[in-house]
Amino acid sequence: MNKPVVRSVARSVCPHDCPSTCALDVEIIDDHTIGRVRGAKDDPYTAGVICEKVARYAERVHNPDRVLYPLKRVGPKGSGQFERVSWDEALDDIASRFLQIEEEFGAEAIWPYNYAGTMGHVMRDGLDRLRNAKGYSRQYGTICSMISWAGYVAGTGKLMGANPEEMALSDVVVIWGTNPVHTQVNVMTHALRARKERGAKIVVVDVYKNATMKQADLGIVLRPGTDGALACAIMHILLRDRLADREYMSKFTDFSDEFESHLKDKTPEWAAGITGLSVAQIEEFAKLVGQNKRTFFRLGYGFTRQRNGAVAMHAALSIPAMTGAWLHEGGGAFHSNSGTWELDKTDLEGKDLVDTPTRLLDMCEIGPALLGEAAALKSETPVKALLIQNTNPAVVAPEQAKVRKGFLRDDLFTVVHEQIMTETAELADYVLPATMFLEHNDYYTRGGHTRILHGPKLIEAPGEARSNHWLFAELAKRLGVSSAFFEMSDNELVEHTFKQSGMDDFEAFERQGFVEKARPTDDAHYRHGFAWPDGRFKFSPDWHATRDTKGVEFVCDPQIMPKFPDHWEVNEPCDETHPFRLTTSPARGFLNTSFNETTGSQKREGSPKALIHSADASRLGITDGDQIQIGNKRGQVTLNASLFDDIQQGVVIVEGLHQNRSHQDGIGINTLIGSDPVPPFGGAAFHDCAVWVRGV
Ligand SMILES: Nc1nc2c(c(=O)[nH]1)N[C@H]1C(S)=C(S)[C@@H](COP(=O)(O)OP(=O)(O)OC[C@H]3O[C@@H](n4cnc5c(=O)[nH]c(N)nc54)[C@H](O)[C@@H]3O)O[C@H]1N2
Ligand SMILES: Nc1nc2c(c(=O)[nH]1)N[C@H]1C(S)=C(S)[C@@H](COP(=O)(O)OP(=O)(O)OC[C@H]3O[C@@H](n4cnc5c(=O)[nH]c(N)nc54)[C@H](O)[C@@H]3O)O[C@H]1N2
Ligand code: SF4
Ligand SMILES: [Mo]
């Protein structure tokens, strides 16, 4: 076949839930078709590099499995039997069902359930406008970053860090509990530049030798959930060897004698026993960090997906507060810049439409909530309807058996607005076709960096796909809601939000494709003090004050949290019947479940497998490639063993998220994961799970 002729190349931005939020150059073939997608070379963070899954985006936009028309269920729930209906028929029926449920059970019986399948604010967050206008149940958005956010802000007072491009100026880059080669490839661009240009050392801390650690100078493979112990031992050594910057600490932190004596017995020997590392490894790591002020801590989400994850994040973050690395360019820490955008989304989210706040349902507890469990429901009102956008809970949510059982309830009315026939869409009463990012207008914030980017509509949507924004407006009309912001076009709402936020030159934004929001270096390094009223980094977190910075909720008594960084033993305990720890680390070819439907990604990832140490495997009589089962009280999952020795014994890694249907009986890995909310503010412990393993 001849290569298609490229008509033009247009600027866009990757909409996916990835901290990189790459600026893209998209080949436009015609009004309906794209060619290759490349990373923008003139964007300093993207720097011409994107991941391979988005480079072959044509495969996803033009996927034959896209949902093209509204579909109404005709067979039993979950049968996958649907018939095509018109948009009007679907919308009229959905609205009348919602109104009926509202009348019978109250508006809170309807749960608009959304997440970050697109990171465009108009399409991602606009559902809140409908929710607020109608008084539907609110959603507690815990699934991704609630744990890591808590641990970080407990220290600094704000979700902001040193500019990640500064990594190129570092002498040591510590990549802690994140696998950027898979999850945010641009981190590697800047870290590797530091190595090439300055001979910087790259340290990776993870629970297996992942793709990022393969590129590291020092790889630290610890037991899952033991990062707090490692961080404490490092701080112990820093104090012991006079590598701590006492002057910095007295000026910029709440360092105290009590904290110092707390660290007295957190010796490397103590940490070695907990982490499974050698004392020599811990000493080497501490020395590197202590002797190089320009040490950049890139702290990920992964190591916080543990029940003690917020404490672990805060402990790791405490290290640069002890060395004073924050003062130096190329030094300090970064987790996310999501606390820096200063956007006013009152109208976009319909914040002023709220009369009385409705119940707040934790998205991670969707399984228990659908099954009517009182703790998850928060009130007497059952969930009778779901309106789902930008997420695939049948695969991504914890306690999958409960999620599936809940979705199969005959008295639950489920509407899924989707691009692809996901396994959640298959469980719906209505499946509505959604546009992809190239088919609508939106703006995107870059949590992993410093810019707000514009993503304009570049091609026509296929079939009858409509944007999220369009759907809110059509439903609002039929549900008796009026607000000017439903009537605006998507780009008008982008413009309105910008102007409301004090950014007046919208034309420049459209023309240029971005607004630079980088903080002055002094601010990003907290050189004028941290974001707490006393300007001090808190080694001893104040969880109430942390809560108040964002208005989140405690899921536990904060008194139970340790006073200082520590190894907090609250993780799911291994026992004789559950001797293994499971972590469900990200796959390179999939982004959560996005792309697990494209053939290129499926080919890359193959079938689901569990990495297991050969010593463990041989004890269990398992050889490479054998079919095995992994299980616990929540269920069991079938996959293949892959022997892998760069892991501690007793640990199993399953890189996911494969489709549920690629496992036997359609039972996916999240069957094994608990939905109990992680202290202090909730979130799911996706990498903290005690299991048994057996051959079949
Ligand atoms: N290819 C790809 N890219 C993605 C995603 C994806 O699924 N695939 N997901 C996207 C999303 S939504 C997010 S939030 C980000 C997340 O990106 P990351 O910050 O990278 O977080 P995770 O993906 O959860 O896991 C990262 C690493 O944490 C490790 N880990 C697990 N438990 C522990 C522990 O106790 N200690 C330590 N030190 N390490 C541990 C895992 O083995 C894994 O290598 O990535 C985004 N990008
Ligand atoms: N075991 C395990 N489970 C995990 C994780 C893990 O590490 N391990 N990671 C967790 C994390 S960090 C996260 S963030 C969650 C993420 O989980 P999800 O938010 O469910 O993310 P995706 O699986 O990417 O699904 C997003 C869906 O949104 C759809 N979508 C994209 N854009 C649009 C749009 O504009 N309109 C509409 N209507 N739909 C759209 C896509 O087609 C896709 O099906 O998963 C969590 N689950
Ligand atoms: S690295 Fe992340 S932001 Fe960049 S193209 Fe890939 S998924 Fe999108
Ligand atoms: Mo996430």
JSON list of C-alpha atoms in Angstrom, two decimals, residues 152 156 160-163 166-167 170-174 248 289 292-299 316-321 323-335 524-527 530:
[
{"chain": "A", "resi": 152, "resn": "TYR", "atom": "CA", "xyz": [4.02, 15.04, 50.03]},
{"chain": "A", "resi": 156, "resn": "THR", "atom": "CA", "xyz": [5.98, 20.85, 52.07]},
{"chain": "A", "resi": 160, "resn": "MET", "atom": "CA", "xyz": [4.79, 21.72, 44.05]},
{"chain": "A", "resi": 161, "resn": "GLY", "atom": "CA", "xyz": [8.41, 20.82, 43.49]},
{"chain": "A", "resi": 162, "resn": "ALA", "atom": "CA", "xyz": [11.62, 21.71, 41.74]},
{"chain": "A", "resi": 163, "resn": "ASN", "atom": "CA", "xyz": [11.27, 22.02, 37.96]},
{"chain": "A", "resi": 166, "resn": "GLU", "atom": "CA", "xyz": [16.47, 20.75, 36.39]},
{"chain": "A", "resi": 167, "resn": "MET", "atom": "CA", "xyz": [17.25, 17.07, 36.67]},
{"chain": "A", "resi": 170, "resn": "SER", "atom": "CA", "xyz": [21.79, 17.18, 39.04]},
{"chain": "A", "resi": 171, "resn": "ASP", "atom": "CA", "xyz": [24.69, 15.13, 40.27]},
{"chain": "A", "resi": 172, "resn": "VAL", "atom": "CA", "xyz": [22.43, 12.40, 41.60]},
{"chain": "A", "resi": 173, "resn": "VAL", "atom": "CA", "xyz": [18.94, 11.63, 40.34]},
{"chain": "A", "resi": 174, "resn": "VAL", "atom": "CA", "xyz": [16.92, 9.40, 42.66]},
{"chain": "A", "resi": 248, "resn": "TYR", "atom": "CA", "xyz": [19.38, 24.45, 56.78]},
{"chain": "A", "resi": 289, "resn": "VAL", "atom": "CA", "xyz": [22.74, 11.51, 48.76]},
{"chain": "A", "resi": 292, "resn": "ASN", "atom": "CA", "xyz": [25.88, 15.54, 46.68]},
{"chain": "A", "resi": 293, "resn": "LYS", "atom": "CA", "xyz": [23.77, 18.57, 47.39]},
{"chain": "A", "resi": 294, "resn": "ARG", "atom": "CA", "xyz": [22.47, 18.50, 43.86]},
{"chain": "A", "resi": 295, "resn": "THR", "atom": "CA", "xyz": [20.42, 15.39, 44.44]},
{"chain": "A", "resi": 296, "resn": "PHE", "atom": "CA", "xyz": [17.02, 15.39, 42.78]},
{"chain": "A", "resi": 297, "resn": "PHE", "atom": "CA", "xyz": [14.37, 13.14, 44.29]},
{"chain": "A", "resi": 298, "resn": "ARG", "atom": "CA", "xyz": [11.81, 12.15, 41.66]},
{"chain": "A", "resi": 299, "resn": "LEU", "atom": "CA", "xyz": [9.19, 10.63, 43.93]},
{"chain": "A", "resi": 316, "resn": "ALA", "atom": "CA", "xyz": [11.42, 9.80, 51.42]},
{"chain": "A", "resi": 317, "resn": "LEU", "atom": "CA", "xyz": [10.60, 13.49, 51.01]},
{"chain": "A", "resi": 318, "resn": "SER", "atom": "CA", "xyz": [12.20, 14.20, 54.39]},
{"chain": "A", "resi": 319, "resn": "ILE", "atom": "CA", "xyz": [15.65, 13.25, 53.08]},
{"chain": "A", "resi": 320, "resn": "PRO", "atom": "CA", "xyz": [16.27, 16.39, 50.96]},
{"chain": "A", "resi": 321, "resn": "ALA", "atom": "CA", "xyz": [14.90, 18.46, 53.84]},
{"chain": "A", "resi": 323, "resn": "THR", "atom": "CA", "xyz": [20.52, 17.50, 53.37]},
{"chain": "A", "resi": 324, "resn": "GLY", "atom": "CA", "xyz": [19.38, 20.96, 52.30]},
{"chain": "A", "resi": 325, "resn": "ALA", "atom": "CA", "xyz": [19.34, 19.78, 48.67]},
{"chain": "A", "resi": 326, "resn": "TRP", "atom": "CA", "xyz": [16.33, 22.03, 48.17]},
{"chain": "A", "resi": 327, "resn": "LEU", "atom": "CA", "xyz": [18.51, 25.12, 48.10]},
{"chain": "A", "resi": 328, "resn": "HIS", "atom": "CA", "xyz": [20.43, 23.96, 45.04]},
{"chain": "A", "resi": 329, "resn": "GLU", "atom": "CA", "xyz": [19.45, 23.94, 41.40]},
{"chain": "A", "resi": 330, "resn": "GLY", "atom": "CA", "xyz": [19.32, 20.33, 40.32]},
{"chain": "A", "resi": 331, "resn": "GLY", "atom": "CA", "xyz": [18.46, 19.44, 43.92]},
{"chain": "A", "resi": 332, "resn": "GLY", "atom": "CA", "xyz": [15.25, 19.04, 45.92]},
{"chain": "A", "resi": 333, "resn": "ALA", "atom": "CA", "xyz": [12.24, 16.93, 45.19]},
{"chain": "A", "resi": 334, "resn": "PHE", "atom": "CA", "xyz": [9.39, 16.64, 42.76]},
{"chain": "A", "resi": 335, "resn": "HIS", "atom": "CA", "xyz": [6.22, 14.62, 42.80]},
{"chain": "A", "resi": 524, "resn": "ALA", "atom": "CA", "xyz": [9.87, 25.99, 43.43]},
{"chain": "A", "resi": 525, "resn": "HIS", "atom": "CA", "xyz": [12.76, 25.33, 45.82]},
{"chain": "A", "resi": 526, "resn": "TYR", "atom": "CA", "xyz": [10.97, 26.83, 48.81]},
{"chain": "A", "resi": 527, "resn": "ARG", "atom": "CA", "xyz": [13.92, 29.15, 49.33]},
{"chain": "A", "resi": 530, "resn": "PHE", "atom": "CA", "xyz": [7.84, 26.02, 52.84]}
]
